[in-house]
Coordinates of C-alpha atoms in Angstrom, one line a residue:
Chain Y
M1315 CA 28.7 -0.5 -1.5
K1316 CA 29.3 -1.4 -5.2
P1317 CA 27.9 1.0 -7.8
L1318 CA 24.4 0.4 -8.9
D1319 CA 24.2 -1.2 -12.3
L1320 CA 21.1 0.4 -13.9
S1321 CA 21.6 -1.2 -17.4
L1322 CA 18.6 -3.6 -17.6
H1323 CA 15.7 -3.7 -15.2
L1324 CA 13.1 -6.3 -15.2
V1325 CA 9.7 -4.8 -14.1
T1326 CA 7.4 -7.6 -13.3
D1327 CA 3.8 -8.1 -14.4
R1328 CA 2.0 -11.4 -13.6
N1329 CA -0.8 -10.4 -16.0
L1330 CA 1.7 -10.3 -18.9
S1331 CA 3.6 -13.5 -17.8
L1332 CA 1.4 -15.9 -19.9
G1333 CA 0.3 -17.8 -16.9
R1334 CA 3.8 -18.8 -16.0
D1335 CA 5.2 -18.7 -12.4
L1336 CA 6.7 -15.3 -11.8
L1337 CA 9.6 -16.8 -9.8
D1338 CA 10.6 -18.8 -12.9
I1339 CA 10.7 -15.7 -15.0
V1340 CA 12.7 -13.8 -12.5
Q1341 CA 15.2 -16.6 -12.2
A1342 CA 15.6 -16.8 -15.9
A1343 CA 16.0 -13.0 -16.1
V1344 CA 18.6 -13.0 -13.5
Q1345 CA 20.5 -15.8 -15.2
G1346 CA 20.2 -13.9 -18.5
G1347 CA 21.7 -10.8 -17.0
V1348 CA 19.2 -8.3 -15.6
S1349 CA 20.8 -5.9 -13.2
V1350 CA 17.8 -4.8 -11.3
V1351 CA 14.4 -6.4 -10.5
Q1352 CA 11.4 -4.2 -9.8
L1353 CA 8.4 -6.0 -8.4
R1354 CA 5.3 -4.3 -9.5
E1355 CA 1.9 -5.5 -8.1
K1356 CA -0.9 -3.1 -8.5
E1357 CA -3.9 -5.1 -7.5
C1358 CA -2.6 -7.6 -5.0
A1359 CA -3.6 -7.8 -1.3
T1360 CA -0.9 -6.6 1.0
R1361 CA -0.4 -10.2 2.5
E1362 CA 0.1 -11.8 -0.9
F1363 CA 2.5 -8.9 -1.9
V1364 CA 4.5 -9.5 1.2
E1365 CA 4.8 -13.3 0.5
L1366 CA 5.6 -12.8 -3.2
G1367 CA 8.2 -10.2 -2.2
R1368 CA 9.9 -12.5 0.3
A1369 CA 10.0 -15.3 -2.3
V1370 CA 11.6 -13.0 -4.9
S1371 CA 14.0 -11.5 -2.3
S1372 CA 15.0 -15.0 -1.3
L1373 CA 15.7 -16.0 -4.9
L1374 CA 17.8 -12.8 -5.5
Q1375 CA 19.9 -13.6 -2.4
Q1376 CA 22.1 -15.8 -4.5
S1377 CA 22.8 -13.0 -7.0
S1378 CA 23.9 -9.4 -6.7
V1379 CA 20.8 -8.1 -8.3
P1380 CA 18.9 -5.6 -6.1
L1381 CA 15.2 -5.8 -5.6
L1382 CA 13.1 -2.7 -5.8
I1383 CA 9.4 -2.6 -4.8
N1384 CA 7.1 -0.5 -6.9
D1385 CA 5.1 2.1 -4.9
R1386 CA 4.8 0.3 -1.6
V1387 CA 7.3 1.4 1.0
D1388 CA 5.6 -0.8 3.6
I1389 CA 6.4 -3.9 1.5
A1390 CA 9.9 -2.9 1.0
L1391 CA 10.4 -2.3 4.7
A1392 CA 8.7 -5.5 5.6
I1393 CA 10.7 -7.8 3.4
G1394 CA 14.0 -5.8 3.6
A1395 CA 14.1 -4.9 -0.2
D1396 CA 16.9 -2.8 -1.4
G1397 CA 14.6 0.2 -2.4
V1398 CA 11.5 1.3 -4.1
H1399 CA 10.5 2.7 -7.5
I1400 CA 7.9 5.5 -7.0
G1401 CA 5.8 7.4 -9.5
Q1402 CA 4.3 10.8 -9.4
S1403 CA 1.1 9.4 -7.7
D1404 CA 2.9 7.4 -5.2
M1405 CA 4.3 8.4 -1.8
P1406 CA 6.2 11.8 -1.9
Y1407 CA 9.9 11.2 -2.4
A1408 CA 10.9 13.0 0.8
D1409 CA 8.6 10.7 2.9
A1410 CA 9.9 7.6 1.1
R1411 CA 13.5 8.6 1.7
R1412 CA 12.9 9.3 5.4
L1413 CA 11.2 5.9 5.9
L1414 CA 13.7 3.9 4.0
G1415 CA 16.9 5.6 5.0
T1416 CA 19.8 7.0 3.0
D1417 CA 21.2 3.6 1.8
A1418 CA 18.0 2.6 0.1
I1419 CA 17.7 2.8 -3.7
I1420 CA 14.9 5.1 -4.7
G1421 CA 14.0 5.7 -8.4
L1422 CA 11.4 8.1 -9.4
S1423 CA 9.3 8.0 -12.5
V1424 CA 9.1 11.2 -14.6
E1425 CA 6.7 11.7 -17.5
S1426 CA 7.8 15.1 -18.7
E1427 CA 10.6 17.6 -18.7
A1428 CA 8.8 19.5 -15.9
H1429 CA 8.8 16.4 -13.7
A1430 CA 12.5 15.9 -14.4
Q1431 CA 13.3 19.5 -13.6
A1432 CA 11.4 19.3 -10.3
A1433 CA 13.5 16.2 -9.5
E1434 CA 16.9 18.2 -9.7
I1435 CA 16.7 19.0 -6.0
L1436 CA 16.0 15.4 -5.0
D1437 CA 18.7 12.9 -4.2
V1438 CA 17.0 10.1 -6.1
D1439 CA 19.2 7.3 -7.3
Y1440 CA 17.7 7.4 -10.8
L1441 CA 14.8 8.7 -12.8
G1442 CA 12.6 6.4 -14.7
L1443 CA 11.6 8.0 -18.1
S1444 CA 8.1 6.9 -18.8
P1445 CA 6.8 6.0 -21.4
V1446 CA 9.5 6.3 -24.0
F1447 CA 7.4 4.6 -26.5
T1448 CA 3.7 3.6 -26.5
T1449 CA 3.1 0.4 -24.5
P1450 CA 0.3 -2.0 -23.8
T1451 CA 1.3 -2.2 -20.1
K1452 CA 0.1 1.3 -19.1
C1453 CA -3.6 1.7 -19.6
E1454 CA -3.6 5.5 -19.2
L1455 CA -3.0 7.6 -22.2
T1456 CA 0.2 9.3 -21.3
E1457 CA 2.0 10.9 -24.2
S1458 CA 5.2 9.1 -25.0
L1459 CA 8.5 10.9 -24.6
G1460 CA 10.1 9.5 -27.6
L1461 CA 13.9 9.6 -28.2
E1462 CA 13.8 13.4 -28.4
G1463 CA 12.2 13.4 -24.9
V1464 CA 15.0 11.2 -23.6
A1465 CA 17.6 13.5 -25.1
S1466 CA 16.0 16.6 -23.7
I1467 CA 15.8 15.2 -20.2
R1468 CA 19.4 14.0 -20.6
R1469 CA 20.4 17.6 -21.2
L1470 CA 18.6 19.1 -18.2
S1471 CA 19.1 16.4 -15.6
R1472 CA 22.0 15.5 -13.3
H1473 CA 20.5 12.2 -12.5
R1474 CA 21.0 8.8 -14.1
L1475 CA 18.2 7.9 -16.4
V1476 CA 16.3 4.6 -17.0
A1477 CA 13.9 4.5 -19.9
I1478 CA 10.7 2.4 -19.9
G1479 CA 7.9 1.8 -22.2
G1480 CA 7.7 -0.2 -25.5
I1481 CA 11.3 -1.2 -25.3
H1482 CA 12.7 -4.3 -27.1
H1483 CA 16.0 -5.5 -28.4
E1484 CA 15.6 -3.5 -31.7
N1485 CA 15.2 -0.2 -30.1
I1486 CA 17.5 -0.4 -27.1
S1487 CA 20.6 0.9 -28.9
A1488 CA 18.7 4.1 -30.1
I1489 CA 17.5 4.7 -26.5
L1490 CA 20.9 4.4 -25.0
K1491 CA 22.4 6.7 -27.7
S1492 CA 19.7 9.3 -26.8
G1493 CA 21.2 9.5 -23.3
A1494 CA 19.6 6.8 -21.1
D1495 CA 21.9 4.9 -18.7
G1496 CA 19.7 1.9 -18.9
V1497 CA 16.4 0.5 -19.8
A1498 CA 13.5 -1.2 -18.0
V1499 CA 11.3 -3.8 -19.7
V1500 CA 8.1 -5.6 -18.8
S1501 CA 6.7 -7.6 -21.7
A1502 CA 10.1 -8.0 -23.5
I1503 CA 11.0 -10.5 -20.8
C1504 CA 7.7 -11.4 -19.0
S1505 CA 5.9 -12.2 -22.2
A1506 CA 8.8 -13.7 -24.1
S1507 CA 8.5 -17.3 -25.1
D1508 CA 11.9 -17.8 -23.7
P1509 CA 12.6 -15.2 -20.9
L1510 CA 16.3 -16.4 -20.5
Q1511 CA 17.1 -16.0 -24.2
A1512 CA 15.2 -12.7 -24.4
T1513 CA 17.1 -11.3 -21.5
R1514 CA 20.5 -12.4 -23.0
Q1515 CA 19.5 -10.8 -26.3
L1516 CA 18.6 -7.5 -24.6
Q1517 CA 21.8 -7.6 -22.5
Q1518 CA 23.9 -8.2 -25.6
K1519 CA 22.5 -5.1 -27.2
I1520 CA 23.3 -3.1 -24.1
A1521 CA 26.9 -4.4 -23.8
V1522 CA 27.8 -3.4 -27.4
Chain I
M26 CA -0.3 6.9 27.9
K27 CA -3.9 7.0 28.7
P28 CA -6.0 3.9 28.1
L29 CA -7.4 3.4 24.7
D30 CA -11.1 4.1 24.5
L31 CA -12.4 1.6 21.9
S32 CA -16.1 2.3 22.5
L33 CA -17.0 4.0 19.1
H34 CA -14.9 3.8 15.9
L35 CA -15.6 5.8 12.9
V36 CA -14.3 3.8 9.8
T37 CA -14.3 6.2 6.8
D38 CA -15.7 5.5 3.3
R39 CA -15.8 8.2 0.9
N40 CA -18.0 6.3 -1.4
L41 CA -20.6 6.2 1.3
S42 CA -20.3 9.8 2.3
L43 CA -23.0 11.1 -0.1
G44 CA -20.5 13.3 -1.8
R45 CA -19.7 15.3 1.2
D46 CA -16.2 16.2 2.3
L47 CA -14.7 13.5 4.4
L48 CA -13.0 16.0 6.7
D49 CA -16.4 17.5 7.5
I50 CA -17.7 14.1 8.5
V51 CA -14.7 13.3 10.6
Q52 CA -15.0 16.7 12.4
A53 CA -18.7 16.0 13.1
A54 CA -18.1 12.5 14.3
V55 CA -15.3 13.7 16.7
Q56 CA -17.5 16.4 18.0
G57 CA -20.3 13.9 18.4
G58 CA -18.0 11.5 20.4
V59 CA -16.2 8.9 18.4
S60 CA -13.3 7.6 20.3
V61 CA -11.2 6.3 17.3
V62 CA -11.0 7.3 13.6
Q63 CA -9.9 4.6 11.2
L64 CA -9.1 5.9 7.7
R65 CA -9.9 3.3 5.1
E66 CA -9.1 3.9 1.4
K67 CA -9.0 0.8 -0.7
E68 CA -8.7 2.4 -4.2
C69 CA -6.8 5.5 -3.7
A70 CA -3.3 6.3 -5.0
T71 CA -0.6 6.4 -2.3
R72 CA 0.1 10.1 -2.8
E73 CA -3.6 11.0 -2.3
F74 CA -3.9 8.6 0.7
V75 CA -0.8 10.4 2.3
E76 CA -2.4 13.8 1.7
L77 CA -5.8 12.8 3.1
G78 CA -4.2 11.1 6.0
R79 CA -2.2 14.2 6.9
A80 CA -5.4 16.3 6.6
V81 CA -7.3 14.0 8.9
S82 CA -4.3 13.7 11.3
S83 CA -4.1 17.5 11.5
L84 CA -7.7 17.8 12.3
L85 CA -7.5 15.2 15.1
Q86 CA -4.5 17.0 16.7
Q87 CA -7.0 19.2 18.6
S88 CA -8.7 16.1 20.1
S89 CA -7.5 13.1 21.9
V90 CA -8.9 10.8 19.3
P91 CA -6.3 8.4 17.8
L92 CA -6.0 7.9 14.1
L93 CA -5.6 4.4 12.7
I94 CA -4.9 3.6 9.0
N95 CA -6.5 0.6 7.4
D96 CA -4.1 -1.9 6.0
R97 CA -1.3 0.6 4.9
V98 CA 1.6 0.6 7.3
D99 CA 3.5 2.9 4.9
I100 CA 0.8 5.6 5.1
A101 CA 0.7 5.3 9.0
L102 CA 4.5 5.7 9.1
A103 CA 4.6 8.5 6.7
I104 CA 2.0 10.6 8.4
G105 CA 2.8 9.6 12.0
A106 CA -0.6 8.0 12.7
D107 CA -1.3 6.3 16.0
G108 CA -1.5 2.8 14.4
V109 CA -3.1 0.6 11.8
H110 CA -6.1 -1.7 11.5
I111 CA -5.2 -4.8 9.6
G112 CA -7.2 -7.7 8.2
Q113 CA -6.4 -11.3 7.4
S114 CA -5.2 -10.4 3.9
D115 CA -3.1 -7.4 5.0
M116 CA 0.4 -7.4 6.3
P117 CA 1.1 -10.1 8.8
Y118 CA 0.8 -8.9 12.3
A119 CA 4.4 -9.5 13.3
D120 CA 5.7 -7.5 10.4
A121 CA 3.3 -4.6 11.1
R122 CA 4.2 -4.6 14.8
R123 CA 8.0 -4.6 14.0
L124 CA 7.7 -1.7 11.7
L125 CA 5.4 0.4 13.8
G126 CA 6.9 -0.3 17.2
T127 CA 5.5 -1.3 20.6
D128 CA 3.6 1.9 21.2
A129 CA 1.5 1.8 18.0
I130 CA -2.1 0.7 18.2
I131 CA -2.7 -2.4 16.1
G132 CA -6.1 -3.9 15.6
L133 CA -6.7 -7.1 13.7
S134 CA -9.9 -8.2 12.0
V135 CA -11.1 -11.7 12.7
E136 CA -13.9 -13.3 10.8
S137 CA -14.2 -16.6 12.7
E138 CA -13.5 -18.2 16.0
A139 CA -10.5 -19.9 14.3
H140 CA -9.0 -16.5 13.5
A141 CA -9.6 -15.3 17.0
Q142 CA -8.0 -18.4 18.4
A143 CA -4.9 -17.8 16.2
A144 CA -4.8 -14.2 17.6
E145 CA -4.4 -15.4 21.2
I146 CA -0.6 -15.5 20.9
L147 CA -0.5 -12.0 19.4
D148 CA -0.2 -8.8 21.4
V149 CA -2.8 -6.9 19.3
D150 CA -4.5 -4.0 20.9
Y151 CA -8.0 -5.2 19.9
L152 CA -9.7 -7.6 17.6
G153 CA -12.2 -6.4 15.1
L154 CA -15.1 -8.9 14.8
S155 CA -16.2 -8.7 11.2
P156 CA -19.0 -8.7 10.1
V157 CA -21.3 -9.0 12.9
F158 CA -24.3 -8.4 10.7
T159 CA -24.6 -8.3 7.0
T160 CA -23.6 -5.0 5.5
P161 CA -23.5 -3.1 2.2
T162 CA -20.0 -2.0 2.8
K163 CA -18.3 -5.3 2.3
C164 CA -18.7 -6.7 -1.3
E165 CA -17.5 -10.2 -0.5
L166 CA -19.9 -12.7 0.9
T167 CA -18.5 -13.4 4.3
E168 CA -20.9 -15.2 6.7
S169 CA -21.9 -12.8 9.5
L170 CA -20.9 -13.7 13.0
G171 CA -24.2 -12.6 14.7
L172 CA -24.6 -12.0 18.4
E173 CA -23.8 -15.6 19.1
G174 CA -20.5 -15.3 17.2
V175 CA -19.5 -12.2 19.3
A176 CA -20.4 -14.2 22.5
S177 CA -18.4 -17.2 21.4
I178 CA -15.3 -15.2 20.6
R179 CA -15.7 -13.3 23.9
R180 CA -15.5 -16.5 25.7
L181 CA -12.3 -17.7 24.0
S182 CA -10.4 -14.5 23.6
R183 CA -8.3 -12.5 26.0
H184 CA -8.3 -9.5 23.7
R185 CA -10.6 -6.4 23.7
L186 CA -13.3 -6.8 20.9
V187 CA -14.7 -4.2 18.6
A188 CA -17.7 -5.3 16.4
I189 CA -18.2 -4.0 12.9
G190 CA -20.8 -4.7 10.2
G191 CA -24.4 -3.5 10.0
I192 CA -24.2 -1.7 13.3
H193 CA -26.7 1.2 14.0
H194 CA -28.1 2.7 17.2
E195 CA -30.8 0.2 17.5
N196 CA -28.6 -2.9 17.8
I197 CA -25.6 -1.4 19.6
S198 CA -26.8 -2.4 23.0
A199 CA -27.3 -6.0 22.1
I200 CA -23.8 -6.2 20.7
L201 CA -22.2 -4.7 23.8
K202 CA -24.3 -7.2 25.9
S203 CA -22.9 -10.0 23.8
G204 CA -19.4 -9.1 25.0
A205 CA -18.0 -6.5 22.6
D206 CA -16.0 -3.7 24.2
G207 CA -17.0 -1.3 21.4
V208 CA -18.3 -0.9 17.9
A209 CA -17.1 0.4 14.6
V210 CA -19.5 2.0 12.2
V211 CA -19.2 3.2 8.6
S212 CA -22.5 4.1 7.0
A213 CA -24.2 4.8 10.3
I214 CA -22.1 8.0 10.4
C215 CA -20.7 8.5 6.9
S216 CA -24.2 8.1 5.3
A217 CA -26.2 9.8 8.0
S218 CA -28.1 12.9 7.1
D219 CA -26.6 14.6 10.2
P220 CA -23.3 12.9 11.1
L221 CA -22.9 14.9 14.3
Q222 CA -26.4 13.9 15.6
A223 CA -26.0 10.4 14.4
T224 CA -22.7 10.1 16.4
R225 CA -24.3 11.5 19.5
Q226 CA -27.2 9.1 19.2
L227 CA -24.7 6.1 18.9
Q228 CA -22.6 7.3 21.8
Q229 CA -25.7 7.7 24.0
K230 CA -26.6 4.1 23.5
I231 CA -23.0 3.1 24.4
A232 CA -22.9 5.2 27.5
V233 CA -26.0 3.6 28.9

């Protein structure tokens, strides 16, 4: 198995895709250089989620980009996705790992140092630090971690870290300097007028 | 494995439980004679659903009543439930069967003769006929099947049939006479002033 490239995640949001077909956005993002695609659907019927997941999975077959499913272990199992990204209100990590097996990629969102500390005993593949900056994607009012929060969690955690929340090409460098191994974006790609160019621009900042 | 008693399903709905603890209602329903418990949670975070499912499963350990999970195959797998009940917008039957295995109980909702016809080739454990009568539980405006609809599906289907929707102790007999093998209720137990007595009253009508 080749090492997991966590540098740039696309997290999908059809509501933020300006009415465009999600598959076109995923295709552009893959062409532009995302290293992970995470399919996030919070209000979609299971049947539709399965169908969408299969379509994205099929599109990604031609690339080496892994597909993660947000929250729903059943969708990941049904479509044979590479893994899941789970949050603190999703399935407990131990259950998800047991159902998905040792080879699956499992990322876990942490929103505080306490969460990150609790994750030290877990063999997660990465921690998602959320939110690093304030963001229109998350409705709930979670306090943002900021660059200092990323740096603090970097000091205490043995895991690889992916930052999410309010990330765009102008703040990526600072986030990586603070200790993140990669970033995840939603609107910076989904809402971009040109998702391919936007992804390239993000990836260029990461490659520096 | 003993034969599955489909006579009386409790389908849970915390919103219709008048603020009472769902575990108390399930306990009363089991004591009163329900033969299946189906846990239905449409707006609950996965973590909470897992925890609730484990609590209900633990409660049912002392009985012979199987636990089915509505829609969510991941919850069923995580907590080791006996099976799932899926609808036309949930995971496709073939995927659910593959993930849960041949021993799992899988019920499928059908809302029309066409749905029932399409289910003839599936090895489902039962069909849920929904809704038989109009009901406050379902927000969507699906046309009700009525007793004639139950009778028509009885004639065309090889499967065991469980009717749901607007069922109470005064119409159970007519539904069973129309060809249903059992009934599923939500508010007739969850919203009853005395769930134990309400269940006994329903089971008495079925046993006649």
